[in-house]
Coordinates of C-alpha atoms in Angstrom, one line a residue:
X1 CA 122.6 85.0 116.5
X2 CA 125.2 87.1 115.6
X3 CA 124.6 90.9 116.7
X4 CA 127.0 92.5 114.2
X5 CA 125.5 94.7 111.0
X6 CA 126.0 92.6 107.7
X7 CA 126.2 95.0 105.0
X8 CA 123.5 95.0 102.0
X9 CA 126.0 93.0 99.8
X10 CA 126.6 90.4 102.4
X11 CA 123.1 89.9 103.3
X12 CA 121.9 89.8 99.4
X13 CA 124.2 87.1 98.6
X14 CA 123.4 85.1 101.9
X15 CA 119.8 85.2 100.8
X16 CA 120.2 84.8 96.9
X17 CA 122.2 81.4 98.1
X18 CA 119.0 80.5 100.0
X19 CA 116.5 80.9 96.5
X20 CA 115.1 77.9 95.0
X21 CA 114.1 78.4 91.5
X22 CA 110.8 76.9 90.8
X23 CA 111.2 73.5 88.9
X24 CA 107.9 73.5 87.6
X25 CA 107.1 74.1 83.9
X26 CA 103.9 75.5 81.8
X27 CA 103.3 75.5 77.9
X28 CA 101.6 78.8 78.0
X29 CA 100.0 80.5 74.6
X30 CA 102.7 83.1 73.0
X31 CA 99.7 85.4 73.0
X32 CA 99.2 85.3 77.0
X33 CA 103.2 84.7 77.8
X34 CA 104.1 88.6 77.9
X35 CA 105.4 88.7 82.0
X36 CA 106.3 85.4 82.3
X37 CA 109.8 83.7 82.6
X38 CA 111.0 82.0 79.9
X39 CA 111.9 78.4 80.9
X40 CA 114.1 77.4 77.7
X41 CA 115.8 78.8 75.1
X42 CA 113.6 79.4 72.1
X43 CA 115.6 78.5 68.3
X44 CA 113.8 79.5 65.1
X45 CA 113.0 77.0 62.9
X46 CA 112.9 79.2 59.6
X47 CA 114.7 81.7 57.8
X48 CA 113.0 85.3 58.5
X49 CA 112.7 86.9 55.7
X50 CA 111.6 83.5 54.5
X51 CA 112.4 84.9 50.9
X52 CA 114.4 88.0 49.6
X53 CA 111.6 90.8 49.4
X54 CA 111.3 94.7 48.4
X55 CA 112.1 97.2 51.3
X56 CA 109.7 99.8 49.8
X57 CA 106.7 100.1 47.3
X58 CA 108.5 100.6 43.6
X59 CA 109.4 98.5 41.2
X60 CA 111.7 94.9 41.0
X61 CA 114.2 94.8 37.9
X62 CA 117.7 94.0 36.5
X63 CA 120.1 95.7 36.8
X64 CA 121.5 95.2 33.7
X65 CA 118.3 96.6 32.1
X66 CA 118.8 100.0 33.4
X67 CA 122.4 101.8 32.3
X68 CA 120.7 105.5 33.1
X69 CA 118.3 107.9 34.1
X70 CA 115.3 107.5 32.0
X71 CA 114.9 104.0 31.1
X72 CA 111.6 102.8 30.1
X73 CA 111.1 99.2 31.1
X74 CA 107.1 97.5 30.7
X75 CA 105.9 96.5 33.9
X76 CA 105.2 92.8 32.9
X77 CA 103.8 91.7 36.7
X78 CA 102.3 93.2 40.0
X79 CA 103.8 91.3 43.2
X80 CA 101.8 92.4 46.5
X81 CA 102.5 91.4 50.0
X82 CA 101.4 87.6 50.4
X83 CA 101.8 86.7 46.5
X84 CA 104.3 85.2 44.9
X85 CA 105.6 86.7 41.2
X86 CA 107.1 84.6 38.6
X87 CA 110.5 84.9 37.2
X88 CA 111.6 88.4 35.7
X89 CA 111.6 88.6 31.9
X90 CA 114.7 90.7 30.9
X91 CA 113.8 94.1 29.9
X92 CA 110.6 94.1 32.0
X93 CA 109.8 95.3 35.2
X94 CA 107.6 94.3 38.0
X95 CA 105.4 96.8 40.2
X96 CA 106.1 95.2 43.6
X97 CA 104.8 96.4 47.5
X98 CA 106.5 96.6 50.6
X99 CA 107.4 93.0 52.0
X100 CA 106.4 91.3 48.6
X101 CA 109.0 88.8 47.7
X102 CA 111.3 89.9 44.9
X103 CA 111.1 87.8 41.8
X104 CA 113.7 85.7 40.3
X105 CA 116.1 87.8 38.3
X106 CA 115.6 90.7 40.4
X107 CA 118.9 92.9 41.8
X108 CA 117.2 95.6 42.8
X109 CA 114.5 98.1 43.9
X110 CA 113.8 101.3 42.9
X111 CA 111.5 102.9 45.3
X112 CA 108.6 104.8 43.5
X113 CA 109.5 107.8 44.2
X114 CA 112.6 107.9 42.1
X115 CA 110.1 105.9 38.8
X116 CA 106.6 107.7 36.9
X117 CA 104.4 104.9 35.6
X118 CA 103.1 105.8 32.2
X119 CA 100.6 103.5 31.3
X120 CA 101.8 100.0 30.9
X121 CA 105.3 101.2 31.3
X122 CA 107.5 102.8 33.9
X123 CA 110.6 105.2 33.3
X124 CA 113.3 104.8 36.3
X125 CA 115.0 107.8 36.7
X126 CA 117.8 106.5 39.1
X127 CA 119.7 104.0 38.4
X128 CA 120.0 101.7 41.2
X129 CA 122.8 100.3 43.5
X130 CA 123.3 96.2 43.9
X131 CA 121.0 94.8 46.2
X132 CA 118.9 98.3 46.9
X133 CA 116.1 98.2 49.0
X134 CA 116.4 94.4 48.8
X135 CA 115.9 92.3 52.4
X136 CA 117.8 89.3 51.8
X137 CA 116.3 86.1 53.0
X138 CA 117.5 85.6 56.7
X139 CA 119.0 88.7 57.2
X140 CA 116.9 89.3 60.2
X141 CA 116.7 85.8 61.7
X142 CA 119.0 82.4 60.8
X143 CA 117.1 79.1 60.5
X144 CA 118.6 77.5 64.0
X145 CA 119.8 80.2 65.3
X146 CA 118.4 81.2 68.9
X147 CA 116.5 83.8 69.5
X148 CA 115.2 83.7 73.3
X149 CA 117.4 83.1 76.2
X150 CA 116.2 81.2 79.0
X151 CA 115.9 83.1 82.0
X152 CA 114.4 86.4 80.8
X153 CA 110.9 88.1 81.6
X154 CA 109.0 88.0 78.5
X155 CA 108.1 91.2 77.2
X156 CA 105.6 92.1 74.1
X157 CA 108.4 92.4 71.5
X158 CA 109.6 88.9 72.9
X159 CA 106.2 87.2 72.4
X160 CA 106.2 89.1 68.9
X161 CA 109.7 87.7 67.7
X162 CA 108.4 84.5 68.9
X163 CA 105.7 84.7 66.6
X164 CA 107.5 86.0 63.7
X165 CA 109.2 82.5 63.0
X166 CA 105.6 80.7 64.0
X167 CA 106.3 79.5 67.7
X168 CA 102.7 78.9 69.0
X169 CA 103.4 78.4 72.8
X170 CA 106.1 79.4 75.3
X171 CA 107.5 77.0 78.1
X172 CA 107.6 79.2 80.9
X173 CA 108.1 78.8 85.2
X174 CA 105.9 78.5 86.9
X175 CA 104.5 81.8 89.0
X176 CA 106.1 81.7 92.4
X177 CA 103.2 81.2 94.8
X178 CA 103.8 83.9 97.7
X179 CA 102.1 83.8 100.7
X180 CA 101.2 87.1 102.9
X181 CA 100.1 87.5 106.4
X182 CA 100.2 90.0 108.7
X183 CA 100.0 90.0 112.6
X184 CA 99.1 92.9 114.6
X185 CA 96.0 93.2 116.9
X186 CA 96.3 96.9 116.3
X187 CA 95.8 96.5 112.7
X188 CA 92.6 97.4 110.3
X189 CA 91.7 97.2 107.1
X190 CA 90.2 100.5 105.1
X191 CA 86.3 100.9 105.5
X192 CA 86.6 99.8 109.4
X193 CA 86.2 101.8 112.3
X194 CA 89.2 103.0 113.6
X195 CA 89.0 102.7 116.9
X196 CA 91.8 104.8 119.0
X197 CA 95.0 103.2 119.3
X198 CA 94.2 101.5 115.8
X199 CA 96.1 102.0 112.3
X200 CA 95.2 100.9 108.7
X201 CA 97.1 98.2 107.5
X202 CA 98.5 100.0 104.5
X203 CA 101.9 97.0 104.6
X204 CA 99.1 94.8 103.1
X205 CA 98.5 96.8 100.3
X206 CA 102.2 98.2 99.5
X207 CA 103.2 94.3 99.5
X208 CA 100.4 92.6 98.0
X209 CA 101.3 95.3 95.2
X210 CA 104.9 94.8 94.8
X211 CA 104.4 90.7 94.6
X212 CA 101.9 91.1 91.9
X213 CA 104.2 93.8 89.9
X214 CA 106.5 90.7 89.9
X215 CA 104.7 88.2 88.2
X216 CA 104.0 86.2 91.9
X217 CA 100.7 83.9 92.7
X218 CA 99.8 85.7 95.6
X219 CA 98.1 84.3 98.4
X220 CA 96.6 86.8 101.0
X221 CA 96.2 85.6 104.7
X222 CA 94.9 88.7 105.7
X223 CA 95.9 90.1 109.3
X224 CA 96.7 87.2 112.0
X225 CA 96.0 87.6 115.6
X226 CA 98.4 88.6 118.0
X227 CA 98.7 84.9 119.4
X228 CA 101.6 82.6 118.9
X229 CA 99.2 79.4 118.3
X230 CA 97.1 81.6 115.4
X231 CA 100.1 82.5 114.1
X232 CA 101.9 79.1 113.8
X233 CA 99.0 77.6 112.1
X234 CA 98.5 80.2 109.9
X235 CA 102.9 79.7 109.4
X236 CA 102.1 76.1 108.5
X237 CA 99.5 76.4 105.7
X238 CA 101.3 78.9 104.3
X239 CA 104.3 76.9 104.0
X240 CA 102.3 73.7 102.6
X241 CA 100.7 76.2 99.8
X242 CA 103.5 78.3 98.7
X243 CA 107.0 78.8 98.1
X244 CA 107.8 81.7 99.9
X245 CA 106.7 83.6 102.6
X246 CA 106.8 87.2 103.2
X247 CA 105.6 89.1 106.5
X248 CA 106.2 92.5 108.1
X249 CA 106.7 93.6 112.1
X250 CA 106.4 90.9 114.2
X251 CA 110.0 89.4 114.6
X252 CA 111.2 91.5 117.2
X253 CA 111.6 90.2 121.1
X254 CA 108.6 91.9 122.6
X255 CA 106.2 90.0 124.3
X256 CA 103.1 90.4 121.7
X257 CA 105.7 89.8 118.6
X258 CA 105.2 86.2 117.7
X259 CA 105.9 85.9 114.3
X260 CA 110.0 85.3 115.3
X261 CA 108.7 82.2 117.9
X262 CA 106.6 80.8 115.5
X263 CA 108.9 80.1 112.6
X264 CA 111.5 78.8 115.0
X265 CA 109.3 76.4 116.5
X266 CA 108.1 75.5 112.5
X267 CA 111.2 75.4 111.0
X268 CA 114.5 77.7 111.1
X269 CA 115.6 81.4 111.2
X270 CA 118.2 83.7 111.0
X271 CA 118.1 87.1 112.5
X272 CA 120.4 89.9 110.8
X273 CA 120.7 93.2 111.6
X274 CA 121.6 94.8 108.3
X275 CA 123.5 98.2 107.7
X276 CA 121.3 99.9 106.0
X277 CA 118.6 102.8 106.7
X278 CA 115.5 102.6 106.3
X279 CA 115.3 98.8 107.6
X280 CA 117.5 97.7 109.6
X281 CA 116.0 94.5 111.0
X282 CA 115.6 91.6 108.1
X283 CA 114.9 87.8 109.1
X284 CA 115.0 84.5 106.5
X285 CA 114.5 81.1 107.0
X286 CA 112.5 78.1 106.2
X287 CA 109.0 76.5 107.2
X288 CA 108.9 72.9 105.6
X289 CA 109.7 73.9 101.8
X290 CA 108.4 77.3 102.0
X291 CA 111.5 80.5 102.4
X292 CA 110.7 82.8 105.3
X293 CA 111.3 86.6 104.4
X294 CA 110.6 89.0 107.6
X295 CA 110.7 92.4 106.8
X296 CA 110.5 95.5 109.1
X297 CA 106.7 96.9 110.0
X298 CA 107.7 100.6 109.4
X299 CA 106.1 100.6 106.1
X300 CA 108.4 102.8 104.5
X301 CA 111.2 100.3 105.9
X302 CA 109.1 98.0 104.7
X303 CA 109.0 99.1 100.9
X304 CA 112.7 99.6 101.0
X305 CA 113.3 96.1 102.5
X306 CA 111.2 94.4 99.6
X307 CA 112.8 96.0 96.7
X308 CA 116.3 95.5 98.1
X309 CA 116.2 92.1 99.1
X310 CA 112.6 90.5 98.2
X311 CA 112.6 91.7 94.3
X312 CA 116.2 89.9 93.8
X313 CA 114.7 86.7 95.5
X314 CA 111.6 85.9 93.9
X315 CA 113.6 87.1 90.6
X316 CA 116.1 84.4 91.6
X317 CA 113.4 82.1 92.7
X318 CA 111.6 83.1 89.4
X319 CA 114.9 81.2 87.3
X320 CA 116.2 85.0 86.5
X321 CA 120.2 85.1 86.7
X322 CA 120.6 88.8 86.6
X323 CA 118.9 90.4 89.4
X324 CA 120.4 93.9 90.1
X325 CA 119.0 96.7 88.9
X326 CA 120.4 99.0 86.7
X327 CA 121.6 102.5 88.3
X328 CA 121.7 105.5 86.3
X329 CA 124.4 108.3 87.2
X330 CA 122.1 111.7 87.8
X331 CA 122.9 114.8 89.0
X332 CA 122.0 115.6 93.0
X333 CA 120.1 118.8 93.2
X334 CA 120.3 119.0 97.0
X335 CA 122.2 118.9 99.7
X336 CA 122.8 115.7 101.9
X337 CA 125.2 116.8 104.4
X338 CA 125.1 114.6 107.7
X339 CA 124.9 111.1 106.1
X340 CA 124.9 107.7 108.0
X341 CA 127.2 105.2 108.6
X342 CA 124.7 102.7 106.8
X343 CA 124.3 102.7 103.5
X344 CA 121.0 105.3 102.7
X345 CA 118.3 104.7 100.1
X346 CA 116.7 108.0 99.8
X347 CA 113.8 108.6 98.2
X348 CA 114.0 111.3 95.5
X349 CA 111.9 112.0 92.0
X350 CA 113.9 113.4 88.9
X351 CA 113.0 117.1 87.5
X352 CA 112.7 118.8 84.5
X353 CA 116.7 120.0 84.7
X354 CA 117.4 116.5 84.6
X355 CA 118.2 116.1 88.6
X356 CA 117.3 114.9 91.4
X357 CA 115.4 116.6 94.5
X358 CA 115.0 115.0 97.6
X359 CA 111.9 114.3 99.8
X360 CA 112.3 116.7 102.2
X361 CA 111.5 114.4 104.9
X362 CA 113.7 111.0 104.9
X363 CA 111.4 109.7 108.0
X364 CA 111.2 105.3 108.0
X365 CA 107.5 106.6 108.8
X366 CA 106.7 108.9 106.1
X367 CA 104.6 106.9 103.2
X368 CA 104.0 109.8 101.4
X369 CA 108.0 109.9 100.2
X370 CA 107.5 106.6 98.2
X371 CA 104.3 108.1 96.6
X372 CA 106.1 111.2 95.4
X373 CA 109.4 110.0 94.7
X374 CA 110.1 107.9 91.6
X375 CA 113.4 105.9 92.6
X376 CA 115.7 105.9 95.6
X377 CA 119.2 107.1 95.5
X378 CA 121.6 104.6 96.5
X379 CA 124.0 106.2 98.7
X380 CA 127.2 104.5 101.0
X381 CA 127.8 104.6 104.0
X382 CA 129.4 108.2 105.4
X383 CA 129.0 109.9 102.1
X384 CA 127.8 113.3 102.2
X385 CA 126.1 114.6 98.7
X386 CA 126.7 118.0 97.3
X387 CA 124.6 119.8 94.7
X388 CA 125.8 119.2 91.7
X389 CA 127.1 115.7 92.1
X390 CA 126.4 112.6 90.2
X391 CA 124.5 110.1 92.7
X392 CA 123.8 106.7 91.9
X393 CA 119.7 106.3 91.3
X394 CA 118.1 103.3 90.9
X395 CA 114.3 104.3 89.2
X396 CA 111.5 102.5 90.4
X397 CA 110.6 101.7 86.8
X398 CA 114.3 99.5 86.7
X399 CA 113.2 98.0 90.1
X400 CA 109.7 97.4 89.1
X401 CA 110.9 94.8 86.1

């Protein structure tokens, strides 16, 4: 085991090389694919518009039929959305409705506003440009031409543009199938007694959590005991029902940690010791198909340590090429003086000025942070921060997708 600090970089592209993507496919319904990750690229197989129809309610006519302000024309047809007109007569016009397609003939719409109808006649007083308020037939969406990429979370204006050219079902991934166990005789679950010396397991629900926001088929085993037998055969039916595995605590050297013995006697792991604060320790390996991911028990350190490193992997695993999140430049509205030599992820929530204020306690312990804050601030290593400069922060809501 090498006892050096990997940086963040170095160990996200040490476990991204580790990811599996899940091979398995599903048809799902369009209507229930919103969250789910597109398996193949998706082509349209019509024209959208199918047919050249009206931008606005007005009327359809020629061109030629109206050389100024004030021409009369007699409305000769009404076109609504989801009927079909007939060919314009010349000298005639045709009352016509958003999305209606525009009859044969037709150059142009004038929108209502610029006509008066006057019985069985209508006077345009505009005369109209080429093509106005026209949609031309497959300006929106070529017959062939692709319109979802593979690789991409699906979201509700995806599963609509599906459905716009008629696709029916999605072929998506399969969810990853996570797997989540805790050790720790110390640990209790809400609604217990808590005896002294006791603490609520609160990594269970922070976790179980985050693996749902990502779209993962979780599977809970609860809190293990503190023995290495209990904990290998809870290892091994975890690995043999999912494809990763994600713990917290436990992988340390002490004498009641057995989380680290147990996957080396299953299957392999790596220990690094990553520049970075919170969470520091980090351990990945593999038990029979399954990917180990052993984060830090400090549950802030624990939080960190799954949107860091765990969110790129199951994204990864998930078939999704671009992992990292998007950081917004935003102005610091505090002072961060004395900074570490490891790269900091602070937590901090954006005002009404448009900054950023800081948690005023940065403590791996303090829960409460992650609660209040709404993203972290991504800071390197030695770099103090001044009021008034431009920090890179990464929102939850970018981390959370």
């Amino acid at each position: 085991m090498n006892s050096a600090l990997l940086s963040v970089d170095e160990a996200l592209e040490r476990l991204l090389a580790g990811a599996t993507v899940v091979r398995d496919i599903e048809q799902v319904p369009a209507l229930e694919a919103t969250g789910r990750v597109l398996a193949e690229a998706q082509l349209s197989a019509l024209d959208v518009p199918p047919l050249d129809n009206s931008a606005m309610d007005g009327y359809a006519l020629r061109l030629a039929d109206v050389r100024a302000p004030g021409t009369r024309l007699k409305v000769a047809q009404r076109i609504a959305a989801g009927s079909v007109g007939v060919p314009l007569v010349p000298g005639t016009a045709a009352r016509i409705f958003t999305g209606a397609p525009v009859p044969l003939g037709a150059d142009a719409v004038v929108m209502q506003e610029s006509c008066v109808a006057d019985g069985e006649q209508v006077v345009v007083n505009k005369v109209p440009q080429p093509g106005e308020w026209i949609r031309l037939m497959g300006s929106d969406i070529r017959a062939g031409s692709r319109i979802l990429t593979a690789g991409i979370r699906l979201r509700p204006q995806d599963t609509g543009l599906a459905a716009s050219v008629g696709i029916k079902t999605l072929p998506v991934r399969r969810r990853v199938r996570l797997a989540l166990f805790f050790t720790g005789d110390e640990l209790v679950m809400p609604g217990e007694p808590l005896a002294p010396g006791r603490i609520y397991n609160s990594n269970r629900f922070t976790l179980r959590g985050l693996a749902q926001v990502y779209g993962c088929e979780v599977r809970d085993y609860g809190i293990v005991p503190d023995r290495l037998e209990a904990t290998r055969e809870v290892l091994r039916r975890a690995a043999s029902e999912n494809d990763v595995i994600v713990t917290s605590g436990g992988v340390s050297v002490g004498e009641e940690d057995h989380v680290r013995p147990a996957v080396e006697a299953e299957g392999t792991l790596l220990m690094w010791r990553i520049a970075m604060k919170p969470g520091r320790p980090l351990a990945f390996g593999k038990v029979g198909a399954a990917a180990f991911i052993g984060l830090p028990g400090n549950p802030v350190s624990s939080f960190v340590t799954f949107l860091v490193f765990v969110r790129p992997f199951l994204l990864r695993t998930q078939g999704i090429d671009e992992v990292a999140p998007h950081a917004l430049g935003l102005r610091s509205d505090f002072d961060w003086p004395r900074p570490d030599a490891r790269r900091e992820f602070l937590r901090v929530r954006r005002n009404s000025a448009g900054g950023l204020d800081l948690y005023p306690t940065q403590d791996s312990a303090v829960l409460t942070s992650t609660a209040w804050a709404d993203g972290l601030v991504d800071n390197p290593p030695n770099q103090a921060i001044r009021k008034g400069d431009s920090v890179r922060f990464l929102p939850f809501s970018e981390l959370y997708g």
